[in-house]
Coordinates of C-alpha atoms in Angstrom, one line a residue:
X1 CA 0.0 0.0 0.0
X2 CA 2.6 2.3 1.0
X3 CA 4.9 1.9 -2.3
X4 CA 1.8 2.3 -4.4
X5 CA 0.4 5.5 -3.1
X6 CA 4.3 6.7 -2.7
X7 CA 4.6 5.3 -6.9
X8 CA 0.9 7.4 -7.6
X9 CA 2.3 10.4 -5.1
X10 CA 5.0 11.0 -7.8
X11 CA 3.3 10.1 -10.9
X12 CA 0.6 12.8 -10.5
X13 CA 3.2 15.3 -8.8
X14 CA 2.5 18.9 -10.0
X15 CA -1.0 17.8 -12.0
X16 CA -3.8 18.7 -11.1
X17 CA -7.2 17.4 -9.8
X18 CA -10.9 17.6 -10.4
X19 CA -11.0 20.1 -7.3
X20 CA -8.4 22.6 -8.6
X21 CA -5.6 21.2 -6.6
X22 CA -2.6 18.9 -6.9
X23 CA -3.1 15.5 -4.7
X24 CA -0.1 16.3 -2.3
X25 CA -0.6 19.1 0.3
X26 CA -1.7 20.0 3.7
X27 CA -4.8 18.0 4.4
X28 CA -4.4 15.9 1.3
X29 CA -2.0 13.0 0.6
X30 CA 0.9 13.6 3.2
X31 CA 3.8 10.9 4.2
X32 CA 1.8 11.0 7.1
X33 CA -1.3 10.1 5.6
X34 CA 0.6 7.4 3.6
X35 CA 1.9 6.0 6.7
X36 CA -1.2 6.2 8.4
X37 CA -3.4 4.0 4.9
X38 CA -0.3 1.2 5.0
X39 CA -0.9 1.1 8.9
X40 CA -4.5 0.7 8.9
X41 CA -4.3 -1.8 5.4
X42 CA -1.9 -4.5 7.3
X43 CA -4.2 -4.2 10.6
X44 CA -7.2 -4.8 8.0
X45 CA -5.3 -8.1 6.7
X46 CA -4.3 -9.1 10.2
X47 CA -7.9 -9.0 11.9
X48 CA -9.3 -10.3 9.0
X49 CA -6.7 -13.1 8.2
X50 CA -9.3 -16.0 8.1
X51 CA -11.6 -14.8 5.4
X52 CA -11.1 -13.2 1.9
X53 CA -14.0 -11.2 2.2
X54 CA -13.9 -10.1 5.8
X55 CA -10.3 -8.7 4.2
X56 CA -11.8 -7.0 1.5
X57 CA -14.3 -5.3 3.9
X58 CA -12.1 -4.1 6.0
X59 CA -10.2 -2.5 3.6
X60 CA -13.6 -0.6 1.8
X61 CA -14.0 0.6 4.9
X62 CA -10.4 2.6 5.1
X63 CA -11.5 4.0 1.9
X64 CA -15.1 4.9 2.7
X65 CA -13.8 6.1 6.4
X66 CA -11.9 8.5 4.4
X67 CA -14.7 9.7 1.8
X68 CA -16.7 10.0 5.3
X69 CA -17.5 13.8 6.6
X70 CA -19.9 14.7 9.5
X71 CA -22.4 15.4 6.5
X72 CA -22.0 12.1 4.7
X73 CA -20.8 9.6 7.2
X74 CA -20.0 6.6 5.5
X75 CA -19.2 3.3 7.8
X76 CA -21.4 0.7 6.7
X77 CA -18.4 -1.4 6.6
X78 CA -16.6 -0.5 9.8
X79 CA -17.1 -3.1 12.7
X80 CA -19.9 -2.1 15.0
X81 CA -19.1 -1.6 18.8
X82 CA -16.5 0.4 21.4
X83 CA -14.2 -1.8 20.9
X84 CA -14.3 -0.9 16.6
X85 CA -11.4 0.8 15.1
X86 CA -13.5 2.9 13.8
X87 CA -14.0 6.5 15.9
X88 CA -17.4 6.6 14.5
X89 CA -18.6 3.7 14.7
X90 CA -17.2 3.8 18.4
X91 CA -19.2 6.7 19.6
X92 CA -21.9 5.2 18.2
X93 CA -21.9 2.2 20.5
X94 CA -21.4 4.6 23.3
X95 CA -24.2 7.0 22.3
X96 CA -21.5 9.8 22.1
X97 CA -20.9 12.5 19.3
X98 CA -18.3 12.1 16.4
X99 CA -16.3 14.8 14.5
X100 CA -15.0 13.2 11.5
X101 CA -11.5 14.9 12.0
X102 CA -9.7 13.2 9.4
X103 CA -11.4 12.8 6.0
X104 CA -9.7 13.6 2.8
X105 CA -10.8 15.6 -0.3
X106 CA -12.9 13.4 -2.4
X107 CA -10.6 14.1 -5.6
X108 CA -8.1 12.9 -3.6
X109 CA -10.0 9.6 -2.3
X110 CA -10.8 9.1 -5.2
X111 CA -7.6 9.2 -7.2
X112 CA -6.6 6.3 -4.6
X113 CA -9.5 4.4 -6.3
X114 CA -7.5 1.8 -8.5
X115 CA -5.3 1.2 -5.4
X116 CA -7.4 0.4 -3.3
X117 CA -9.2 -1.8 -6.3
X118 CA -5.8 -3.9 -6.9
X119 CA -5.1 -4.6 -3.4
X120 CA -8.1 -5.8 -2.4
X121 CA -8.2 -8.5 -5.5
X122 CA -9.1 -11.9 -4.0
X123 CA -6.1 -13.4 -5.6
X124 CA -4.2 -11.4 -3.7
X125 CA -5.9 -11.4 -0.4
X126 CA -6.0 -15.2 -1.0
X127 CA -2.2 -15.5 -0.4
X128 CA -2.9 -13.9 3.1
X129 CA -5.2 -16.5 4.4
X130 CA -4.1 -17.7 7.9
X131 CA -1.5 -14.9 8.2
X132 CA 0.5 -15.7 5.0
X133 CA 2.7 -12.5 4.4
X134 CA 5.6 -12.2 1.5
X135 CA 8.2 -11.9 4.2
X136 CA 9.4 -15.1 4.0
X137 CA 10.5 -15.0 0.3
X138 CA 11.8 -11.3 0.8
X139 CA 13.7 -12.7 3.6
X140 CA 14.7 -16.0 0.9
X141 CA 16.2 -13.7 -1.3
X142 CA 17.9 -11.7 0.6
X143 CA 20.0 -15.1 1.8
X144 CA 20.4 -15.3 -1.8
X145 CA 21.7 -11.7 -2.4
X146 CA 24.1 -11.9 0.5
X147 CA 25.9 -14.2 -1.2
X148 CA 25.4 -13.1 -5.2
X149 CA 25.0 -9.3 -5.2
X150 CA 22.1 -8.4 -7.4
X151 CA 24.6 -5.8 -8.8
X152 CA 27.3 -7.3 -9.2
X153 CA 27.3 -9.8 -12.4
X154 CA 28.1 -13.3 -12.0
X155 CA 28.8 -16.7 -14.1
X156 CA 25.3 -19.2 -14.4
X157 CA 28.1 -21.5 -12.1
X158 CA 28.9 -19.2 -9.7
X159 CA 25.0 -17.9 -9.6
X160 CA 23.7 -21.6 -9.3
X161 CA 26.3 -22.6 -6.0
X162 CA 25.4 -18.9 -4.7
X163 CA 21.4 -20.3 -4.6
X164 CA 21.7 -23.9 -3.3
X165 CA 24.0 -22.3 -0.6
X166 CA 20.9 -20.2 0.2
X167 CA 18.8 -22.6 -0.2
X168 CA 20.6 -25.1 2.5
X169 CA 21.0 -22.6 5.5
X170 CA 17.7 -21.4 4.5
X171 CA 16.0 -24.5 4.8
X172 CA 18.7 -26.1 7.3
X173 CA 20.5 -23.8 9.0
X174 CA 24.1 -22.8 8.2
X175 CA 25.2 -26.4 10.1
X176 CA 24.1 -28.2 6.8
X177 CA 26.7 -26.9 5.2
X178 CA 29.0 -29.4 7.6
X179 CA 26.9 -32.2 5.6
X180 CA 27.9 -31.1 2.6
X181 CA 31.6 -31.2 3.7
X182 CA 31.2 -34.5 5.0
X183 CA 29.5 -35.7 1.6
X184 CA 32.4 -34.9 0.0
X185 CA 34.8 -36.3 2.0
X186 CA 36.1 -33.7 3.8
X187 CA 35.3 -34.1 8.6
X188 CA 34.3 -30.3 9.6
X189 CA 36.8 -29.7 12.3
X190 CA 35.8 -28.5 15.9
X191 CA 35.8 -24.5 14.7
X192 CA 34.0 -25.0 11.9
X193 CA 31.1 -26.9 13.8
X194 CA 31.1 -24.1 16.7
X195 CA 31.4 -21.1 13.9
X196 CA 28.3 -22.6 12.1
X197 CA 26.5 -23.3 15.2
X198 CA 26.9 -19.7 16.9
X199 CA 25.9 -18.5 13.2
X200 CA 22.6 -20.5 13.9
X201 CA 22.0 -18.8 16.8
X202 CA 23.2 -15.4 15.5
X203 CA 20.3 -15.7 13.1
X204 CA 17.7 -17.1 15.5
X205 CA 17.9 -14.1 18.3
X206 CA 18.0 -11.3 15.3
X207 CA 14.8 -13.2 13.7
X208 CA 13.0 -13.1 17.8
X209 CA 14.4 -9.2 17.8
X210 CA 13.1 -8.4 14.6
X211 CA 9.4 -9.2 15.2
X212 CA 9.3 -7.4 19.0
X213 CA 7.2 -4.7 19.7
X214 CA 10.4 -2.6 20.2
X215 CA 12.0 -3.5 17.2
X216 CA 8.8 -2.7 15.1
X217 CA 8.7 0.7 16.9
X218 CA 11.9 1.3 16.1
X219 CA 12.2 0.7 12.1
X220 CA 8.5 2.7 11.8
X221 CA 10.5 5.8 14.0
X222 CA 13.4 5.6 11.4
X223 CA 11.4 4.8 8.6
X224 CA 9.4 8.0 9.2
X225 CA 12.4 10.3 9.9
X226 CA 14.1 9.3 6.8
X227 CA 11.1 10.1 4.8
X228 CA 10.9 12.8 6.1
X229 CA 14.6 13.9 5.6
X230 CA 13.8 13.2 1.8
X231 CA 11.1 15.2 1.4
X232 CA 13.4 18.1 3.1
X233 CA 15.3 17.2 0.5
X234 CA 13.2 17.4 -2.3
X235 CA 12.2 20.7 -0.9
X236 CA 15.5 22.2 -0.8
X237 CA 15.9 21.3 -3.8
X238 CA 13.2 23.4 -5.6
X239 CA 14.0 26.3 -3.4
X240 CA 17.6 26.4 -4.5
X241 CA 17.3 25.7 -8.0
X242 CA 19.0 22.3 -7.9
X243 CA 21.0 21.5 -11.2
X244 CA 23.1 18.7 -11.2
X245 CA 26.8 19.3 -10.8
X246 CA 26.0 22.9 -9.9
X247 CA 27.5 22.3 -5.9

């Protein structure tokens, strides 16, 4: 979600909409906002992660929260009750007031259309049944990389022993790699059997790190300053009259 409104962000950058104005701006399509949709589109997968259409639901209802305005509330796919994750659908439950504080222009909304379209496919949502996620291959291929740079160039020979290294510590730890040794003829000496093993465990603690609370905190914290750090930048650039070379 993030990537494709970032991708639609620049692609309409400067045009301009039905309503007179371009689709980035205050109280339009902000890296806040962005953040904010790619949030609330996981946690729509995650709650939902037993049924296709419960997923699809749940991700309408981002969209139609954000067509929503005190005039033309529309939440008639939010989840109903104080516990919903929906602020009006909340108050209702509680027989409180609502201010819709944080609706978008409907030009705006709107241009978000297709996005919201492809990513709620059923093919897709299907791969997410029972908490399926792409991370898993991402993670697969980044074994691979670490051992055959994507930009460096390599030999089909050198490229084929880079993936069924991969493939073994992937699938069998970095100790299957003492197999291998032994297959061949060659008895992994006591080093080599303690290196691989403490590499085994290397791997095991950053995987338990990577999906704590803290650690999750602490990517979204850097991944939000360093967008914002580029959107300084993009800034300073305009101001100053950027030309390549020129500094």
């Amino acid at each position: 979600m993030g990537t494709r409104l970032r991708l639609l962000k620049a692609h309409l950058k400067g045009q301009i909409l039905s309503d007179g104005k371009c689709l980035s701006g205050k109280n339009r399509l902000t890296e806040h906002e962005i953040d904010n949709l790619q949030s609330y589109y996981g946690s729509a997968i995650r709650r939902n992660h037993s049924s296709v259409q419960n997923m699809r639901q749940a991700i309408w209802a981002i969209f139609l929260n954000k067509l929503s305005t005190d005039e033309y509330p529309q939440h008639g796919f939010c989840f109903i009750g104080e516990d919903s994750w929906c602020g009006f659908k909340k108050a209702e439950a509680s027989d409180k007031s609502y201010k819709h504080k944080n609706s978008l222009p409907v030009a705006v909304v709107e241009a978000m259309r297709p996005i919201f379209r492809d990513l709620s496919h059923p093919d897709l949502l299907k791969n997410c049944l029972q908490g399926k996620t792409q991370n898993p291959n991402e993670s697969f291929h980044n074994v691979i990389w670490s051992r055959v740079p994507k930009a460096t160039f390599a030999q089909i020979e050198t490229l084929s022993l880079g993936v069924y290294d991969a493939i073994c510590s992937f699938n069998d730890r970095n100790v299957s790699k003492l197999k291998m040794l032994q297959k061949l003829g060659v008895e992994p000496g006591e080093f080599s059997v303690s290196v691989m093993k403490l590499l085994d465990r290397e791997r095991l603690m950053k995987a338990i790190y990577t999906f704590s609370g803290r650690s999750k905190k602490i990517r979204k914290d850097k991944r939000r300053k360093r967008k914002k750090e580029e959107d300084n930048i993009k800034k300073n650039k305009v101001k100053t009259g950027y030309r390549a070379g020129s500094f």
